[in-house]
Structure formats: structure tokens, C-alpha cells
Amino acid sequence: QSALTQPPSASGSPGQSVTISCTGTSSDVGGYNYVSWYQQHPGKAPKVMIYEVSKRPSGVPDRFSGSKSGNTASLTVSGLQAEDEADYYCSSHAGSNSGYVFGTGTKVSVL
Amino acid sequence: EVQLVESGGGLVQPGESLRLSCAASGFTFSSYWMHWVRHTPGKGLVSVSHINPDGSSSSTSYADSVKGRFTISRDNAKNTLYLQMNSLRVEDTAVYYCARSSDWCLDYWGQGTLVTVSS
């Protein structure tokens, strides 16, 4: 299973918005509404921010939103804050025998 | 409170073996699919293996890069997930996380355990 494709980096000033894309295939992103997004700060475990394309777990700010069109999913962080600076990974279900496939990761910088 | 605590990482030479453990608490362990995911600075997060709630070998899966060398298992009586890693390679060096699957995502993660394979 090949990794999903994400841009290596994205950035924005405090208060601005940033959108990260995640491109897969019809066998993963395009085939299931099971895309999730994870935030990982250096030296810390990943934390789920979005699941099932656009749902937010309890405690995740509504500044984080997700969407999907065809084989590409997106994560938007609105009203950027300093603590949003982290690596972000998308993930998609890829079939019962394949589990989850992750994206290549995007480093978000808050300028 | 859900907790996942990994252990068993360390420094080994190529070709050697390690067994990772993940102690689970705060939820009904036997009801959830469980995963091992590894992280490296160069490749990011990569799914290594997963196992179904009752631990039957017919419902396990492995990344191609570890197939035939790694074995996932679980002891639901001990609320513990395992990853037996044999014939370790330099490229297996990573932080290994165990994670719980729910609502089609990995909703809880352990703190990770570092595996370093080097001569």
C-alpha cells in the first residue's frame, strides 16, 4: 500500500487559515469515508483531530475542519494559533486486509 | 481513563529480536482492534500491523516491509498487545506506538517505545 501524498510544508500567520491536501486513490481515500487527521508535536504521540472525513473528537477546537472530494481529502485549520505548529498526517482505511494507510506528513509552521 | 503503555524497546544489532508489549487499561481491551504504528523522521507514520479483537491469526495484517519477520498477538486476559520482531534490520529503527482503533480512526495512542537497530 503506497503512502498518501501530502505537501511537505504549509505555513500561515496567527489568525490566518491553512489547508493541507491528502491525495490517495479509489482504493483508499476515494473508496471510503474513513479519512482521519492526526497532529503530532515533536517527541509526542499523534493525536486524532478529525475522523470519518469531517467529524471532530470531543475537545478538538472547531477551528479544525475536514472535507473530501474524490480521491483527495483536506484539513483546514482556521484562526491559526502558535500551538497549531506541528506535523499533520492524514490516514485512510484501505480495505479489511490493509488496515490504515498514512500520508507523507505536512509540517505546519505558524509565522 | 484510557491508557496504553508500551515497553520492550532498546538497542539491538541487525538480525536480533525484540518483543514489544503494550499494556492497556481504562477500557474493554477485548472489544477493540489494536494497531502498531512506527514513526521515523524520514518516513513519518507507517502502519506496521493490526489485530482483531479476539486475536485470531486470520484477522491480522502486516506491512509488506515486516511480513514474515514480525508477529502481532494479544492476551485479552492480561489486557496486553505484543509485537514480536525477528531478523531486525537497520531500517526498522523507529519509535513504535500501539494504538486503539475506534470509529475508523486510531483514537488513543501510547507514548511510544524506541527501537534502535545498529551494529
mmCIF file of N, CA and C in Angstrom, chain A residues 8-61:
data_model
loop_
_atom_site.group_PDB
_atom_site.id
_atom_site.type_symbol
_atom_site.label_atom_id
_atom_site.label_comp_id
_atom_site.label_asym_id
_atom_site.label_seq_id
_atom_site.Cartn_x
_atom_site.Cartn_y
_atom_site.Cartn_z
ATOM 1 N N PRO A 8 4.888 18.761 1.759
ATOM 2 C CA PRO A 8 5.828 18.662 2.889
ATOM 3 C C PRO A 8 5.626 19.751 3.938
ATOM 4 N N SER A 9 5.194 20.925 3.510
ATOM 5 C CA SER A 9 5.084 22.028 4.454
ATOM 6 C C SER A 9 3.936 22.958 4.083
ATOM 7 N N ALA A 10 3.470 23.679 5.093
ATOM 8 C CA ALA A 10 2.460 24.709 4.929
ATOM 9 C C ALA A 10 2.672 25.727 6.046
ATOM 10 N N SER A 11 2.281 26.949 5.804
ATOM 11 C CA SER A 11 2.501 27.967 6.841
ATOM 12 C C SER A 11 1.465 29.079 6.746
ATOM 13 N N GLY A 12 1.343 29.785 7.835
ATOM 14 C CA GLY A 12 0.435 30.925 7.885
ATOM 15 C C GLY A 12 0.734 31.761 9.106
ATOM 16 N N SER A 13 0.271 32.987 9.094
ATOM 17 C CA SER A 13 0.439 33.873 10.245
ATOM 18 C C SER A 13 -0.669 33.614 11.257
ATOM 19 N N PRO A 14 -0.452 33.988 12.506
ATOM 20 C CA PRO A 14 -1.513 33.814 13.514
ATOM 21 C C PRO A 14 -2.813 34.456 13.046
ATOM 22 N N GLY A 15 -3.909 33.720 13.198
ATOM 23 C CA GLY A 15 -5.211 34.206 12.796
ATOM 24 C C GLY A 15 -5.589 33.832 11.376
ATOM 25 N N GLN A 16 -4.612 33.472 10.555
ATOM 26 C CA GLN A 16 -4.912 33.071 9.181
ATOM 27 C C GLN A 16 -5.351 31.611 9.134
ATOM 28 N N SER A 17 -5.693 31.165 7.926
ATOM 29 C CA SER A 17 -6.084 29.774 7.719
ATOM 30 C C SER A 17 -5.049 29.059 6.865
ATOM 31 N N VAL A 18 -4.936 27.764 7.072
ATOM 32 C CA VAL A 18 -4.064 26.936 6.243
ATOM 33 C C VAL A 18 -4.827 25.654 5.896
ATOM 34 N N THR A 19 -4.692 25.208 4.662
ATOM 35 C CA THR A 19 -5.348 23.982 4.208
ATOM 36 C C THR A 19 -4.307 23.003 3.704
ATOM 37 N N ILE A 20 -4.414 21.761 4.169
ATOM 38 C CA ILE A 20 -3.487 20.693 3.791
ATOM 39 C C ILE A 20 -4.250 19.659 2.968
ATOM 40 N N SER A 21 -3.693 19.279 1.836
ATOM 41 C CA SER A 21 -4.333 18.268 0.997
ATOM 42 C C SER A 21 -3.743 16.885 1.264
ATOM 43 N N CYS A 22 -4.496 15.876 0.900
ATOM 44 C CA CYS A 22 -4.101 14.480 1.109
ATOM 45 C C CYS A 22 -4.667 13.681 -0.063
ATOM 46 N N THR A 23 -3.799 13.257 -0.963
ATOM 47 C CA THR A 23 -4.271 12.605 -2.180
ATOM 48 C C THR A 23 -3.966 11.117 -2.163
ATOM 49 N N GLY A 24 -4.996 10.340 -2.411
ATOM 50 C CA GLY A 24 -4.849 8.897 -2.464
ATOM 51 C C GLY A 24 -5.408 8.348 -3.753
ATOM 52 N N THR A 25 -6.052 7.195 -3.649
ATOM 53 C CA THR A 25 -6.635 6.535 -4.812
ATOM 54 C C THR A 25 -8.063 6.098 -4.496
ATOM 55 N N SER A 26 -8.690 5.478 -5.472
ATOM 56 C CA SER A 26 -10.050 4.967 -5.268
ATOM 57 C C SER A 26 -10.064 3.764 -4.329
ATOM 58 N N SER A 27 -8.884 3.225 -4.022
ATOM 59 C CA SER A 27 -8.789 2.079 -3.107
ATOM 60 C C SER A 27 -8.670 2.507 -1.653
ATOM 61 N N ASP A 28 -8.444 3.778 -1.426
ATOM 62 C CA ASP A 28 -8.344 4.250 -0.042
ATOM 63 C C ASP A 28 -9.198 5.519 0.135
ATOM 64 N N VAL A 29 -8.631 6.698 -0.052
ATOM 65 C CA VAL A 29 -9.369 7.940 0.206
ATOM 66 C C VAL A 29 -10.682 7.988 -0.573
ATOM 67 N N GLY A 30 -10.629 7.671 -1.851
ATOM 68 C CA GLY A 30 -11.814 7.772 -2.684
ATOM 69 C C GLY A 30 -12.834 6.683 -2.456
ATOM 70 N N GLY A 31 -12.419 5.587 -1.833
ATOM 71 C CA GLY A 31 -13.298 4.441 -1.686
ATOM 72 C C GLY A 31 -14.047 4.366 -0.376
ATOM 73 N N TYR A 32 -13.626 5.147 0.598
ATOM 74 C CA TYR A 32 -14.235 5.092 1.927
ATOM 75 C C TYR A 32 -14.347 6.489 2.530
ATOM 76 N N ASN A 33 -15.359 6.709 3.327
ATOM 77 C CA ASN A 33 -15.458 7.967 4.082
ATOM 78 C C ASN A 33 -14.822 7.779 5.457
ATOM 79 N N TYR A 34 -13.614 7.216 5.444
ATOM 80 C CA TYR A 34 -12.906 6.908 6.676
ATOM 81 C C TYR A 34 -11.526 7.568 6.675
ATOM 82 N N VAL A 35 -11.511 8.864 6.370
ATOM 83 C CA VAL A 35 -10.269 9.625 6.415
ATOM 84 C C VAL A 35 -10.157 10.274 7.788
ATOM 85 N N SER A 36 -8.984 10.187 8.375
ATOM 86 C CA SER A 36 -8.718 10.831 9.661
ATOM 87 C C SER A 36 -7.447 11.660 9.552
ATOM 88 N N TRP A 37 -7.317 12.606 10.474
ATOM 89 C CA TRP A 37 -6.155 13.501 10.515
ATOM 90 C C TRP A 37 -5.565 13.487 11.923
ATOM 91 N N TYR A 38 -4.232 13.478 11.987
ATOM 92 C CA TYR A 38 -3.517 13.407 13.254
ATOM 93 C C TYR A 38 -2.530 14.565 13.367
ATOM 94 N N GLN A 39 -2.457 15.131 14.562
ATOM 95 C CA GLN A 39 -1.500 16.178 14.893
ATOM 96 C C GLN A 39 -0.398 15.552 15.747
ATOM 97 N N GLN A 40 0.848 15.828 15.400
ATOM 98 C CA GLN A 40 1.947 15.294 16.196
ATOM 99 C C GLN A 40 2.965 16.388 16.488
ATOM 100 N N HIS A 41 3.123 16.705 17.760
ATOM 101 C CA HIS A 41 4.172 17.618 18.185
ATOM 102 C C HIS A 41 5.449 16.826 18.404
ATOM 103 N N PRO A 42 6.614 17.476 18.273
ATOM 104 C CA PRO A 42 7.898 16.768 18.404
ATOM 105 C C PRO A 42 7.991 15.981 19.706
ATOM 106 N N GLY A 43 8.359 14.719 19.579
ATOM 107 C CA GLY A 43 8.549 13.866 20.741
ATOM 108 C C GLY A 43 7.279 13.392 21.407
ATOM 109 N N LYS A 44 6.128 13.693 20.811
ATOM 110 C CA LYS A 44 4.844 13.316 21.401
ATOM 111 C C LYS A 44 4.114 12.309 20.518
ATOM 112 N N ALA A 45 3.145 11.636 21.109
ATOM 113 C CA ALA A 45 2.324 10.711 20.339
ATOM 114 C C ALA A 45 1.345 11.485 19.462
ATOM 115 N N PRO A 46 0.961 10.914 18.325
ATOM 116 C CA PRO A 46 -0.057 11.552 17.490
ATOM 117 C C PRO A 46 -1.385 11.673 18.239
ATOM 118 N N LYS A 47 -2.172 12.674 17.830
ATOM 119 C CA LYS A 47 -3.489 12.913 18.410
ATOM 120 C C LYS A 47 -4.476 13.062 17.267
ATOM 121 N N VAL A 48 -5.603 12.342 17.345
ATOM 122 C CA VAL A 48 -6.585 12.444 16.274
ATOM 123 C C VAL A 48 -7.324 13.775 16.372
ATOM 124 N N MET A 49 -7.405 14.472 15.243
ATOM 125 C CA MET A 49 -8.067 15.774 15.183
ATOM 126 C C MET A 49 -9.369 15.714 14.396
ATOM 127 N N ILE A 50 -9.424 14.834 13.399
ATOM 128 C CA ILE A 50 -10.608 14.660 12.553
ATOM 129 C C ILE A 50 -10.741 13.165 12.257
ATOM 130 N N TYR A 51 -11.965 12.652 12.269
ATOM 131 C CA TYR A 51 -12.193 11.276 11.859
ATOM 132 C C TYR A 51 -13.427 11.214 10.963
ATOM 133 N N GLU A 52 -13.539 10.131 10.214
ATOM 134 C CA GLU A 52 -14.649 9.971 9.251
ATOM 135 C C GLU A 52 -14.833 11.243 8.422
ATOM 136 N N VAL A 53 -13.740 11.706 7.857
ATOM 137 C CA VAL A 53 -13.630 12.847 6.931
ATOM 138 C C VAL A 53 -13.794 14.207 7.614
ATOM 139 N N SER A 54 -14.854 14.357 8.437
ATOM 140 C CA SER A 54 -15.172 15.712 8.905
ATOM 141 C C SER A 54 -15.636 15.791 10.351
ATOM 142 N N LYS A 55 -15.568 14.691 11.077
ATOM 143 C CA LYS A 55 -16.033 14.705 12.471
ATOM 144 C C LYS A 55 -14.881 15.064 13.412
ATOM 145 N N ARG A 56 -15.207 15.850 14.431
ATOM 146 C CA ARG A 56 -14.198 16.262 15.418
ATOM 147 C C ARG A 56 -14.413 15.524 16.725
ATOM 148 N N PRO A 57 -13.358 14.903 17.254
ATOM 149 C CA PRO A 57 -13.491 14.288 18.585
ATOM 150 C C PRO A 57 -13.760 15.358 19.637
ATOM 151 N N SER A 58 -14.340 14.930 20.744
ATOM 152 C CA SER A 58 -14.573 15.835 21.846
ATOM 153 C C SER A 58 -13.259 16.488 22.285
ATOM 154 N N GLY A 59 -13.292 17.804 22.452
ATOM 155 C CA GLY A 59 -12.111 18.524 22.916
ATOM 156 C C GLY A 59 -11.276 19.146 21.814
ATOM 157 N N VAL A 60 -11.514 18.769 20.569
ATOM 158 C CA VAL A 60 -10.775 19.374 19.455
ATOM 159 C C VAL A 60 -11.487 20.668 19.052
ATOM 160 N N PRO A 61 -10.742 21.765 18.963
ATOM 161 C CA PRO A 61 -11.387 23.054 18.634
ATOM 162 C C PRO A 61 -12.060 23.030 17.265
#
